[in-house]
CSV table of C-alpha atoms in Angstrom, one decimal:
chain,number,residue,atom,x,y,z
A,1,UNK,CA,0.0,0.0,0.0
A,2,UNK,CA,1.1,3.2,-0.9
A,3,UNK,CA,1.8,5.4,1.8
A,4,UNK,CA,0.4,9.0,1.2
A,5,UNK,CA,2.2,11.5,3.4
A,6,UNK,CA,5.6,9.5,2.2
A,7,UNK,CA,4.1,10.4,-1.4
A,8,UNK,CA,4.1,13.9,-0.4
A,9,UNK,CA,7.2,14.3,1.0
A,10,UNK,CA,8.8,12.8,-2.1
A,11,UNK,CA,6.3,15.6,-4.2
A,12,UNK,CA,7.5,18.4,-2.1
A,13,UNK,CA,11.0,17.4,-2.1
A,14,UNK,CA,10.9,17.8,-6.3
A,15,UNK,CA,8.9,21.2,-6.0
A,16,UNK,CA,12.5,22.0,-3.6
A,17,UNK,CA,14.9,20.5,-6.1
A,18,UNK,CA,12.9,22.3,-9.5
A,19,UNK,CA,13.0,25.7,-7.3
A,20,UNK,CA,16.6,25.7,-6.9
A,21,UNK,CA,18.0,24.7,-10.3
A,22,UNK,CA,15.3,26.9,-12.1
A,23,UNK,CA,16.3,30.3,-9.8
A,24,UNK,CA,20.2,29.3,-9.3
A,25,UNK,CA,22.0,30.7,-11.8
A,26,UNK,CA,24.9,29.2,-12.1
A,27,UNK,CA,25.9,29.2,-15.7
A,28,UNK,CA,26.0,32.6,-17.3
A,29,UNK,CA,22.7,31.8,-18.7
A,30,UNK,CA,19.7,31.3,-16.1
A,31,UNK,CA,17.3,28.7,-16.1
A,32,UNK,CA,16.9,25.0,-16.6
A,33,UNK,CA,16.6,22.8,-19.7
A,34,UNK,CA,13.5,20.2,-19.5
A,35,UNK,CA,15.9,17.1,-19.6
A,36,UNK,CA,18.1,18.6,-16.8
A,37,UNK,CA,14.9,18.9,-14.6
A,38,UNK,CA,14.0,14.9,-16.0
A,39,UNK,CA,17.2,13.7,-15.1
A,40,UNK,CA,17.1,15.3,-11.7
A,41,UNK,CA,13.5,14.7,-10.6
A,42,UNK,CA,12.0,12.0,-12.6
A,43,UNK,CA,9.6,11.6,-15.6
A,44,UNK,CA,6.9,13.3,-13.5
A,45,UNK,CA,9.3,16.6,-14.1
A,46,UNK,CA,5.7,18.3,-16.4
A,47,UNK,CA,3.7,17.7,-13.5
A,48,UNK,CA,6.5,19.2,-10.8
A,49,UNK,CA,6.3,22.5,-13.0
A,50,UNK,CA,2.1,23.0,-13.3
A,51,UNK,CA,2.3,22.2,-9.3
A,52,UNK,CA,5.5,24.6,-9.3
A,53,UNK,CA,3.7,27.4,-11.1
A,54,UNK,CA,0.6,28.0,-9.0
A,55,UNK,CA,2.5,28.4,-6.1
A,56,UNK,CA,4.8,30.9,-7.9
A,57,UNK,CA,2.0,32.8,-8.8
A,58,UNK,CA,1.0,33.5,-4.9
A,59,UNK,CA,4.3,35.2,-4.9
A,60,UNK,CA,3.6,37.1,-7.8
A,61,UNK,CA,6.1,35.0,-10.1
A,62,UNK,CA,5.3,32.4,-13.0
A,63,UNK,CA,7.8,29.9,-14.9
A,64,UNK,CA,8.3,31.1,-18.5
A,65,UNK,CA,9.3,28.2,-20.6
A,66,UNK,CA,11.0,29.0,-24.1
A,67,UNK,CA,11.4,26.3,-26.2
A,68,UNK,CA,14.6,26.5,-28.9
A,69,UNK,CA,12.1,26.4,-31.9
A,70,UNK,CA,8.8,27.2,-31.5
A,71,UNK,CA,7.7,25.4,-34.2
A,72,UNK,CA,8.8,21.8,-32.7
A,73,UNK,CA,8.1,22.8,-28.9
A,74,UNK,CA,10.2,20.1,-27.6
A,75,UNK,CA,9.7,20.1,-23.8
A,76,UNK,CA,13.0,18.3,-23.2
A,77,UNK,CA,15.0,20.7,-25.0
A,78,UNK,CA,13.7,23.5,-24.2
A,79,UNK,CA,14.7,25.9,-21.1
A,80,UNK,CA,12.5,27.4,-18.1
A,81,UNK,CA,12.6,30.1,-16.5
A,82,UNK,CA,11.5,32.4,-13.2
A,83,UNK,CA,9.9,35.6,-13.8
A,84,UNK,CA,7.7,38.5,-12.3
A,85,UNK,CA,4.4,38.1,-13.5
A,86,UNK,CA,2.9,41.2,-11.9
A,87,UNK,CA,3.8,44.5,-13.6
A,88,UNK,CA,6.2,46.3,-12.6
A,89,UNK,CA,6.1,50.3,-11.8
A,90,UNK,CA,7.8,52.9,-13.0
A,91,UNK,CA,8.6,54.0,-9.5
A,92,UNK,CA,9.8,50.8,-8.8
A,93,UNK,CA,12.4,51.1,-11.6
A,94,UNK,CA,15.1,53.1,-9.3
A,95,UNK,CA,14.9,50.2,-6.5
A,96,UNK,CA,15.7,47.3,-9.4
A,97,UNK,CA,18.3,49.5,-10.8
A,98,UNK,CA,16.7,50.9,-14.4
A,99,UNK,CA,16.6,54.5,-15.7
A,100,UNK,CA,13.7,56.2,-17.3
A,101,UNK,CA,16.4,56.7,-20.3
A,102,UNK,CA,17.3,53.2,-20.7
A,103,UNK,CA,14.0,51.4,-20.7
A,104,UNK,CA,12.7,54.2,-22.9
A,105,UNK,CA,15.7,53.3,-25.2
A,106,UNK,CA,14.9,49.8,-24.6
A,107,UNK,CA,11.4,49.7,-25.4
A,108,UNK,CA,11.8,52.0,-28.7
A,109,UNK,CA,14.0,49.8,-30.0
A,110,UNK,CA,12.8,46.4,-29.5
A,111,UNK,CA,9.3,48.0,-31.5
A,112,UNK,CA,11.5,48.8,-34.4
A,113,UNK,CA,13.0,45.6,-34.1
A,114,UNK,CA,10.1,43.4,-33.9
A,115,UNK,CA,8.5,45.2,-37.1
A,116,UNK,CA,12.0,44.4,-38.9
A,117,UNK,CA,12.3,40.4,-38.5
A,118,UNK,CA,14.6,40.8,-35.1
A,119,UNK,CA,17.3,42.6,-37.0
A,120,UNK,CA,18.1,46.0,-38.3
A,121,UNK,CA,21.0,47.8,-39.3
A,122,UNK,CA,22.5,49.8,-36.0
A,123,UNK,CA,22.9,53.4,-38.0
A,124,UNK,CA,19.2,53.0,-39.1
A,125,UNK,CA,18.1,51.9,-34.9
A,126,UNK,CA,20.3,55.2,-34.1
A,127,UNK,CA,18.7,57.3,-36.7
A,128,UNK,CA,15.1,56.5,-35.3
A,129,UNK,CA,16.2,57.1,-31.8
A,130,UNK,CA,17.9,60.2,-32.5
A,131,UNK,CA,14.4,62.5,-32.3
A,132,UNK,CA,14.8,61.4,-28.8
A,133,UNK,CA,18.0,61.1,-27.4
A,134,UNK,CA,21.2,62.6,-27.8
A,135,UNK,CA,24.0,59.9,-29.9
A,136,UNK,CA,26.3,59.3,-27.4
A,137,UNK,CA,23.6,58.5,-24.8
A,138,UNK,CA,22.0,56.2,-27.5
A,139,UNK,CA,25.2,54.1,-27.8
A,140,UNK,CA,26.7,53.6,-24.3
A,141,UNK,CA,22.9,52.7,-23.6
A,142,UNK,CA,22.9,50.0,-26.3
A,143,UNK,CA,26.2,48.5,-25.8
A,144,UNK,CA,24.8,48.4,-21.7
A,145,UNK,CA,21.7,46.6,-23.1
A,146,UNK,CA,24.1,44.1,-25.2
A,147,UNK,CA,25.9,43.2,-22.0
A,148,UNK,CA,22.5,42.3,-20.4
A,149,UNK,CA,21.3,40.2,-23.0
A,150,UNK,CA,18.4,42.5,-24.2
A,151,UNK,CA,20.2,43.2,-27.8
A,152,UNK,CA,22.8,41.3,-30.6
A,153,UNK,CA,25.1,43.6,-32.3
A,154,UNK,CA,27.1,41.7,-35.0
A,155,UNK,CA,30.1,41.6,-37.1
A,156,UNK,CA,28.2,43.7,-40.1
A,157,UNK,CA,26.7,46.4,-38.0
A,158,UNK,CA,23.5,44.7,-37.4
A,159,UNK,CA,21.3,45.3,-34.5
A,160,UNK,CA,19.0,41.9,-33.1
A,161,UNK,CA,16.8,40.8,-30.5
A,162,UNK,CA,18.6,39.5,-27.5
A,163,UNK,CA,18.1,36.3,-26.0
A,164,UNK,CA,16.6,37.6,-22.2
A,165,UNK,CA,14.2,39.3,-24.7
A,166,UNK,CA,12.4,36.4,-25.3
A,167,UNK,CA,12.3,35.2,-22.0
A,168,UNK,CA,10.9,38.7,-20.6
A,169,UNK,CA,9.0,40.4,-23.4
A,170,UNK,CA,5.7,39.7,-24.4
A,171,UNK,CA,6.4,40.9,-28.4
A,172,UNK,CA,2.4,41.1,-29.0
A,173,UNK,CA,1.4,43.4,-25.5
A,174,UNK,CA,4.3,45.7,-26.7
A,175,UNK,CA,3.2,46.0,-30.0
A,176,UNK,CA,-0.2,47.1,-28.7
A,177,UNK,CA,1.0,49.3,-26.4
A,178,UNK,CA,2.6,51.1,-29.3
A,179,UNK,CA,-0.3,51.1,-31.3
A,180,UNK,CA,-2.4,52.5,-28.7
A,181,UNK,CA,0.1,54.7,-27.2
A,182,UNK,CA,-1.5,58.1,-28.2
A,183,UNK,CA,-4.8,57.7,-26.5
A,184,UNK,CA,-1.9,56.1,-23.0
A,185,UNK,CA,-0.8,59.6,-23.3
A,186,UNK,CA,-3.9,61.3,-22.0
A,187,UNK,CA,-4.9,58.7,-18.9
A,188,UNK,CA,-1.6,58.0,-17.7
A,189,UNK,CA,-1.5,56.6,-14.3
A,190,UNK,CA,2.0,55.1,-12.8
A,191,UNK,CA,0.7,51.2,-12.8
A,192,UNK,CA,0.4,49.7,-15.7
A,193,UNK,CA,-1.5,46.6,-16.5
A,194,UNK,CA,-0.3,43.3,-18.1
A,195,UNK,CA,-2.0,41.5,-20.4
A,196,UNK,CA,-3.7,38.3,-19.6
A,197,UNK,CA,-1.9,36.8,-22.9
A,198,UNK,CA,1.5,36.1,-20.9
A,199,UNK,CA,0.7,33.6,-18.4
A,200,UNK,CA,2.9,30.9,-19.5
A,201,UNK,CA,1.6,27.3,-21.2
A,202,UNK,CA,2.7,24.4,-19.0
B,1,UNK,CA,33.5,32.9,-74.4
B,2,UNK,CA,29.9,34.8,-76.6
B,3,UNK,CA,28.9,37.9,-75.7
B,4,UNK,CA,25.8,36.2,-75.3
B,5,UNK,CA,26.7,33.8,-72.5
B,6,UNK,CA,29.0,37.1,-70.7
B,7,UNK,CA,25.6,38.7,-70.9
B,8,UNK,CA,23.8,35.2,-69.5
B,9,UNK,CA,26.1,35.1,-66.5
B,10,UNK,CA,26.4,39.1,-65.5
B,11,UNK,CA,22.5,38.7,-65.6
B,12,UNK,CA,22.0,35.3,-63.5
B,13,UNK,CA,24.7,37.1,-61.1
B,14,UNK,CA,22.9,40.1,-60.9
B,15,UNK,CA,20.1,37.8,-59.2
B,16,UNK,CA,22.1,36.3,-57.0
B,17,UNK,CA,23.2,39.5,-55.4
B,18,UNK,CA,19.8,40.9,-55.1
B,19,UNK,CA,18.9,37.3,-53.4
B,20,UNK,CA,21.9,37.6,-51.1
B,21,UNK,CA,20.7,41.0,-49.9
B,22,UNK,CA,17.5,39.7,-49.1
B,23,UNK,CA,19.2,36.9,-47.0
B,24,UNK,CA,21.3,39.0,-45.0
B,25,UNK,CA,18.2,41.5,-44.2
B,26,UNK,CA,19.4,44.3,-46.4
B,27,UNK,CA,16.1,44.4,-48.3
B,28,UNK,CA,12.8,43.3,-47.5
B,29,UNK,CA,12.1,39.8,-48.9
B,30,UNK,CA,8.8,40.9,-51.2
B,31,UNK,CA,10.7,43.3,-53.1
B,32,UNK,CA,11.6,40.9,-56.0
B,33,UNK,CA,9.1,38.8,-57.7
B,34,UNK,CA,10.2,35.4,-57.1
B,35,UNK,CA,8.3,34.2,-60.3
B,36,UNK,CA,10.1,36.5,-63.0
B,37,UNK,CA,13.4,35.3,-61.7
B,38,UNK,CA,12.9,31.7,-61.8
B,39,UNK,CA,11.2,32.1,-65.4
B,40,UNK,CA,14.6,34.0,-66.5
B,41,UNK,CA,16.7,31.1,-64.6
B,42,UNK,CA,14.6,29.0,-66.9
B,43,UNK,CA,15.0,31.0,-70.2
B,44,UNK,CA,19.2,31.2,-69.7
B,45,UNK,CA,19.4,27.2,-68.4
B,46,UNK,CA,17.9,26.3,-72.1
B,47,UNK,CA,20.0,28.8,-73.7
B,48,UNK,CA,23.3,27.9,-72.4
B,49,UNK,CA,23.8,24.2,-70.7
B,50,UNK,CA,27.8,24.8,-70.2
B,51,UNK,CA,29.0,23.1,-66.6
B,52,UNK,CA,29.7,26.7,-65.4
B,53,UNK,CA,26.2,28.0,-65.9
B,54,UNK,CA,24.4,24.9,-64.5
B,55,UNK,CA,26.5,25.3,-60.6
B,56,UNK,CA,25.4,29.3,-61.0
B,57,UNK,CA,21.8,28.2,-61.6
B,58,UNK,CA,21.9,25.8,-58.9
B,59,UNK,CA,23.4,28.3,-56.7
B,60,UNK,CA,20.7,30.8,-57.6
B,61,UNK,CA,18.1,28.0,-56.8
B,62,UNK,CA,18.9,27.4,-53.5
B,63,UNK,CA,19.2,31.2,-53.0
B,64,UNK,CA,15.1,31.5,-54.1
B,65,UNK,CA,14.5,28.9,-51.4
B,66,UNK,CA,16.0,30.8,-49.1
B,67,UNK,CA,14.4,34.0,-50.2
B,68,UNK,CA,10.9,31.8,-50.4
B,69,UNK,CA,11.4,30.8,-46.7
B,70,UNK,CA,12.0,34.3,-45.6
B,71,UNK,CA,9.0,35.5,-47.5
B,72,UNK,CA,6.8,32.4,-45.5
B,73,UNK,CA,8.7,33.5,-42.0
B,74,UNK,CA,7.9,37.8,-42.6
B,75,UNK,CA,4.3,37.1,-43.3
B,76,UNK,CA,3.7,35.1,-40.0
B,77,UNK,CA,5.3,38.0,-38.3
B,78,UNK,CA,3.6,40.6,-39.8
B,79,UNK,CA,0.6,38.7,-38.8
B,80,UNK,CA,1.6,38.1,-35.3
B,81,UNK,CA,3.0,42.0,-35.1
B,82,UNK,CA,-0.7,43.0,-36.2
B,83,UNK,CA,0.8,44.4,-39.3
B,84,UNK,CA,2.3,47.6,-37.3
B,85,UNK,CA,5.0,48.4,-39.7
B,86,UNK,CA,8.3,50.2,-38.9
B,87,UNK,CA,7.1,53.5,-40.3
B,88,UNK,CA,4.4,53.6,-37.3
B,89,UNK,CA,6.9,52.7,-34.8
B,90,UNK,CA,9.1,55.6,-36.0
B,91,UNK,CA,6.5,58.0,-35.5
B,92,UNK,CA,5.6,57.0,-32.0
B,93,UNK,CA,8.9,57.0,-31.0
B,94,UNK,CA,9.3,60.6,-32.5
B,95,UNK,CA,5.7,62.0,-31.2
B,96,UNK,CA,5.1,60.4,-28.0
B,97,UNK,CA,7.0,61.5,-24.3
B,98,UNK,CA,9.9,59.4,-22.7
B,99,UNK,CA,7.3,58.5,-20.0
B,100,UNK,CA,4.9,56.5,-22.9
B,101,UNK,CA,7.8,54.9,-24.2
B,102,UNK,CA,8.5,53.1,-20.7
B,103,UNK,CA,5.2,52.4,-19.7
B,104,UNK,CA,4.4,50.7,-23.1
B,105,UNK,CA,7.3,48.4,-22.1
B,106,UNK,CA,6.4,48.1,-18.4
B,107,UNK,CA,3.2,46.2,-20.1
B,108,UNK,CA,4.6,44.0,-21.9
B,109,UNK,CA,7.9,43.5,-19.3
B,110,UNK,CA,8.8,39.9,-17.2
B,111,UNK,CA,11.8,40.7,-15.2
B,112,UNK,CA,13.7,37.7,-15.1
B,113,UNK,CA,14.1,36.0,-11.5
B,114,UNK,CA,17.3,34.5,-10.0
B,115,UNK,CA,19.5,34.2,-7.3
B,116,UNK,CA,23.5,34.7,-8.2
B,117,UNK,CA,24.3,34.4,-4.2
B,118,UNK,CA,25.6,31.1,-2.9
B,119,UNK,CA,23.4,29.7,-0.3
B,120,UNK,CA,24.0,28.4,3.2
B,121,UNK,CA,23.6,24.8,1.7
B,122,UNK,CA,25.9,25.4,-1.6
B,123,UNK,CA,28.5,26.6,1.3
B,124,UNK,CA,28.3,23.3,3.4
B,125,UNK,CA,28.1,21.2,0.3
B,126,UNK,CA,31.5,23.5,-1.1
B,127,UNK,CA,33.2,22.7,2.4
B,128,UNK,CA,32.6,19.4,2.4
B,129,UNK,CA,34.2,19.4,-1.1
B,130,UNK,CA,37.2,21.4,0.0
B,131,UNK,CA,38.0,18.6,2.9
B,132,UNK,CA,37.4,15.7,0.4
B,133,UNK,CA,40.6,17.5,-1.9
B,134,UNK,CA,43.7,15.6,-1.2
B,135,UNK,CA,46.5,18.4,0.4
B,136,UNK,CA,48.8,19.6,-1.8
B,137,UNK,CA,51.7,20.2,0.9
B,138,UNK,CA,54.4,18.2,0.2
B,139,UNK,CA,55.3,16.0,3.3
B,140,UNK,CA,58.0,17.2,6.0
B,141,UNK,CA,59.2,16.5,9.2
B,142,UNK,CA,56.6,19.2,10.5
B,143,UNK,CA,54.3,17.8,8.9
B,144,UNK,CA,50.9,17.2,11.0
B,145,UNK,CA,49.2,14.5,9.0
B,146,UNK,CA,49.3,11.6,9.7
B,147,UNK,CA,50.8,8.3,7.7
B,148,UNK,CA,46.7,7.2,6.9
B,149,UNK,CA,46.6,10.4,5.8
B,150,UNK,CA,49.0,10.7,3.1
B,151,UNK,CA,47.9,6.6,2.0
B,152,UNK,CA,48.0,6.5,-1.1
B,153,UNK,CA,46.5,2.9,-2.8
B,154,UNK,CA,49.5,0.5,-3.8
B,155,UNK,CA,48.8,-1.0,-7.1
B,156,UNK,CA,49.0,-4.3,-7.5
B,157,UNK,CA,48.6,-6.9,-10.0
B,158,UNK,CA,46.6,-9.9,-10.2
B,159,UNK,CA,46.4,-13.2,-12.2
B,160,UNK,CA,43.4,-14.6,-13.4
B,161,UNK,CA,42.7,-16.8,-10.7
B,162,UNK,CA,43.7,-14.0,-8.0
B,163,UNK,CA,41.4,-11.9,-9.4
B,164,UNK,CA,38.5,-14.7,-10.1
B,165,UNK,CA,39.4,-15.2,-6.2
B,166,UNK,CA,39.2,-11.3,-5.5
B,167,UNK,CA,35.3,-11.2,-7.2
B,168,UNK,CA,34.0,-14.3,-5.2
B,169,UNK,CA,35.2,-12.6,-1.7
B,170,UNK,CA,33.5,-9.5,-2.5
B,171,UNK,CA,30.4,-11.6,-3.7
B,172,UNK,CA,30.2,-13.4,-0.8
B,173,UNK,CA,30.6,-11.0,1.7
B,174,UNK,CA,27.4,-9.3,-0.1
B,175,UNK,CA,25.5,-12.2,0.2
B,176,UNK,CA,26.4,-12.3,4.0
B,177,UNK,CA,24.6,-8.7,4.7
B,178,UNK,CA,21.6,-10.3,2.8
B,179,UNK,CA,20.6,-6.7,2.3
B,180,UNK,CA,20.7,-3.7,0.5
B,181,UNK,CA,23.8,-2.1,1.3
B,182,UNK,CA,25.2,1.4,0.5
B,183,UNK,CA,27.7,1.6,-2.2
B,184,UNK,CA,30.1,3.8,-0.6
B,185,UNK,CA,30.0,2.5,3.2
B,186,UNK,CA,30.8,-1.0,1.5
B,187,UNK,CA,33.3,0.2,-0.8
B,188,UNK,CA,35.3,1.9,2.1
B,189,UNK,CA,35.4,-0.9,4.1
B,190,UNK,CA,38.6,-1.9,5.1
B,191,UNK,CA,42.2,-0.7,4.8
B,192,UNK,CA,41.9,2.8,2.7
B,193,UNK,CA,44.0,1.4,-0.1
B,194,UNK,CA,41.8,-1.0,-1.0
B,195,UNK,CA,38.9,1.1,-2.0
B,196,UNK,CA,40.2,1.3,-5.8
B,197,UNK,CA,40.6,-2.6,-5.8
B,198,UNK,CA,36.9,-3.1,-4.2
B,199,UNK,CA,35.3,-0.4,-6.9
B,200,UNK,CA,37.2,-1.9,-9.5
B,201,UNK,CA,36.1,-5.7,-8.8
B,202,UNK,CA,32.4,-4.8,-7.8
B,203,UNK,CA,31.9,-3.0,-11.4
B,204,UNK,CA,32.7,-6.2,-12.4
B,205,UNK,CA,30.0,-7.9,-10.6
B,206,UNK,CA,27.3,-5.1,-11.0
B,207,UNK,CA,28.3,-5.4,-15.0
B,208,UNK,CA,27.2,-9.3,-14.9
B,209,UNK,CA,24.2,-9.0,-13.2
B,210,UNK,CA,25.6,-10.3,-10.2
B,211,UNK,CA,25.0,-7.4,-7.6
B,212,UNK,CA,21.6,-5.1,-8.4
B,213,UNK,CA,22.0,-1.7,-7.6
B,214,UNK,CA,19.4,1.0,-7.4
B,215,UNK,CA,20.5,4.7,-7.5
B,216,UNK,CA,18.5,6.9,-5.8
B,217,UNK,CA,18.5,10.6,-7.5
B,218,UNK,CA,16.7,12.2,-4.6
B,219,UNK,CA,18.9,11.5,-1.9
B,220,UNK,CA,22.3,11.4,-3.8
B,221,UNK,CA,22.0,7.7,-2.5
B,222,UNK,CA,23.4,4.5,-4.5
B,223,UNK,CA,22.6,0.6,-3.0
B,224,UNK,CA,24.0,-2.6,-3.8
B,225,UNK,CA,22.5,-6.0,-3.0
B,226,UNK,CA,23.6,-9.6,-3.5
B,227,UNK,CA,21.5,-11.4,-6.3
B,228,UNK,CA,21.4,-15.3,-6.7
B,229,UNK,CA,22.5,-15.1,-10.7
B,230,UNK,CA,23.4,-13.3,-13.8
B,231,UNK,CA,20.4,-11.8,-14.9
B,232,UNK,CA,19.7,-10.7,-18.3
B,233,UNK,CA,19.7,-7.2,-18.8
B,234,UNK,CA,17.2,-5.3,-20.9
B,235,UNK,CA,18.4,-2.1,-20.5
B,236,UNK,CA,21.9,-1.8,-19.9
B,237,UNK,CA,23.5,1.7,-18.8
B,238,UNK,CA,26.5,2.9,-17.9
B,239,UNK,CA,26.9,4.8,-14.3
B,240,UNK,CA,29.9,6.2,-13.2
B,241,UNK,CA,31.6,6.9,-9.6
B,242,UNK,CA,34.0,9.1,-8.7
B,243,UNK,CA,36.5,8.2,-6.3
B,244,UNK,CA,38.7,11.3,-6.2
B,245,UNK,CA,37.4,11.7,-2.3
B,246,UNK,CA,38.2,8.2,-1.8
């Protein structure tokens, strides 16, 4: 006979292990491939992760999993994340180390980018951004958001989407905020609500 | 070489670069008609069948694919970008206030959750690591360690039958604990050179199916127990111990 409270000991003991190797970021790269998490915890890994996420989401945090092609959506292969699933502020931004000027940067250019397949030229990102911000602010901003994995720049003066990008950015909500930012303008508040697209698919 | 064929090739090459230029994201992929070029790869291929022309064609071929692909991959994200074009983007950016820019982002942002500090447990599990390293010092008369200390296994080596004899001593003294036993504790057991010699000879026996071990994932544990005879293994798979901290 199976005995239940040994059952759930085992169960919480995987929810333990899952938490650690997901939010220990060890490698350069954070998260945890699905096979790791197999190898580690058993076949029951899927199960660990649905169990996992609703009691991230009490703490206001929700596993993100992003597979290599989206096409395939290998669970094995692909790697899972922590994030914050409630939005953040804008006066929260000083306390997690963001300026107004950098995010603004940020966000500008990821629109252009995801209305150009990914990848633009740099000079034509700069041009864009120039209405805005002076040059030299534009570029030691960039090559800051190159070292934290928002943006690519390579060899042939190309600018690309990042790989943290698609672990944090929900491309569609962003999109649609730029599309309705004129009438944003007017009822501005300081929260900003998320859209109810991003919860993740476990 | 005919002017006709010089004019053939400059053409077919012209295509090619205007292909490449697609590929590498220079131009958008719609602005050459995919159809036109592949009937003029058609009309030169008839005209002029010399070995040089045929690799450019080819070439050329598998540069259309590529285009064709790209062409497939910008609709799907035109779709999923709700066919907001770049020239809209550009205008936002340019008409609305630093302020909008960030909050459009703060709707669409995850912030990315991990911990790069070592924990209390990493630190014990790191300690216990550090003792298990053998010392470096070289021995002296001040030395403080201890003869056991400094062991290191002697090496020895065994005929058949010394080693058949070896095997069947380890095997029975499994089937004497008539339980499962843990790997390590039974491995260590007696004089510390002898570990090596006691790993090596029980692989043999877990490798014939004559000891069963389970490994335990959760609890870092691995068990051994006696079994009555070579079984036949439907899964075979390799497991490996290290005994650096031996």
């Amino acid at each position: 006979m199976v005995d239940v409270s040994e059952e759930l000991a085992k169960f919480e003991k995987k929810l333990a292990i899952a938490t650690t190797l997901i939010l220990m970021a060890g490698h350069r790269t954070p998260g945890v491939r699905g096979w790791e998490l197999r190898r580690r915890i058993g076949k029951d890994y899927q199960r660990v992760l649905e169990v996992l996420n609703d009691r991230f989401k009490d703490l206001g945090l929700m596993l993100k999993i992003v597979y290599d092609d989206e096409n395939v959506k290998d669970f094995d292969r692909a790697r899972i994340y922590a994030v914050v699933s409630e939005p953040i502020t804008t006066s929260d931004l000083p306390t997690i180390g963001y300026r107004l000027d950098e995010l603004a940067i940020l966000s500008a250019t990821l629109a252009y980018l995801f209305t150009k397949s990914d990848k633009a030229p740099m000079n034509e990102v700069v041009e864009v951004l120039e209405s805005k911000f002076q040059k030299w602010v534009i570029e030691s901003t960039i090559d800051k958001l190159v070292r934290r994995g928002y943006l690519t720049k390579t060899d042939d003066g190309f600018l690309m989407v990042g790989w943290r990008v698609k672990v944090e950015v929900d491309r569609q909500a962003l999109l649609k905020a730029f599309a309705s930012m004129g009438q944003q303008e007017e009822a501005s508040s300081d929260t900003v609500q998320g859209p109810s697209s991003s919860q993740p698919q476990l | 070489m005919s002017k006709s064929v010089a004019l053939a090739r400059e053409e077919i090459t012209r295509i090619l670069l205007i292909l490449e230029n697609i590929e590498s994201m220079r131009v958008e992929p719609f602005s050459v008609n995919i159809s036109n070029v592949l009937d003029k790869l058609r009309s030169v291929i008839e005209e002029n069948r010399d070995s040089e022309m045929v690799v450019l064609d080819a070439e050329t071929l598998y540069k259309v694919a590529v285009v064709l692909g790209l062409q497939q991959r910008w609709i799907r994200e035109r779709a999923a970008s709700l066919f907001i074009d770049s020239q809209l983007i550009t205008n936002k950016i340019m008409y609305c206030s630093k302020d909008s820019l960030v909050r459009s982002f703060l709707a669409a942002w995850h912030p990315l959750v991990r911990i790069d500090q070592i924990t209390f447990h990493y630190l014990l599990k790191g300690y216990d690591y550090f003792l298990s390293l053998p010392s470096r010092i070289k021995r002296s008369s001040e030395s403080r360690m201890s003869d056991r200390d400094v062991k290191v296994p002697e090496w020895k080596f065994y005929d058949e039958a010394e080693a058949r004899r070896r095997v069947e001593e380890l095997r029975a003294e499994l089937m004497m604990e008539g339980r499962w036993v843990d790997y390590w504790e039974f491995v260590r057991r007696g004089e510390l050179g002898t570990v090596y010699e006691r790993a090596y000879f029980l692989s043999h026996l877990i490798s014939r199916g004559l000891v069963e071990i389970a490994i335990d994932m959760l609890n870092d544990k691995v068990m051994i127990r006696y079994s009555e005879g070579a079984r036949e293994l439907t899964n075979p798979t390799s497991f490996v111990t290290s005994l650096s901290g031996g």
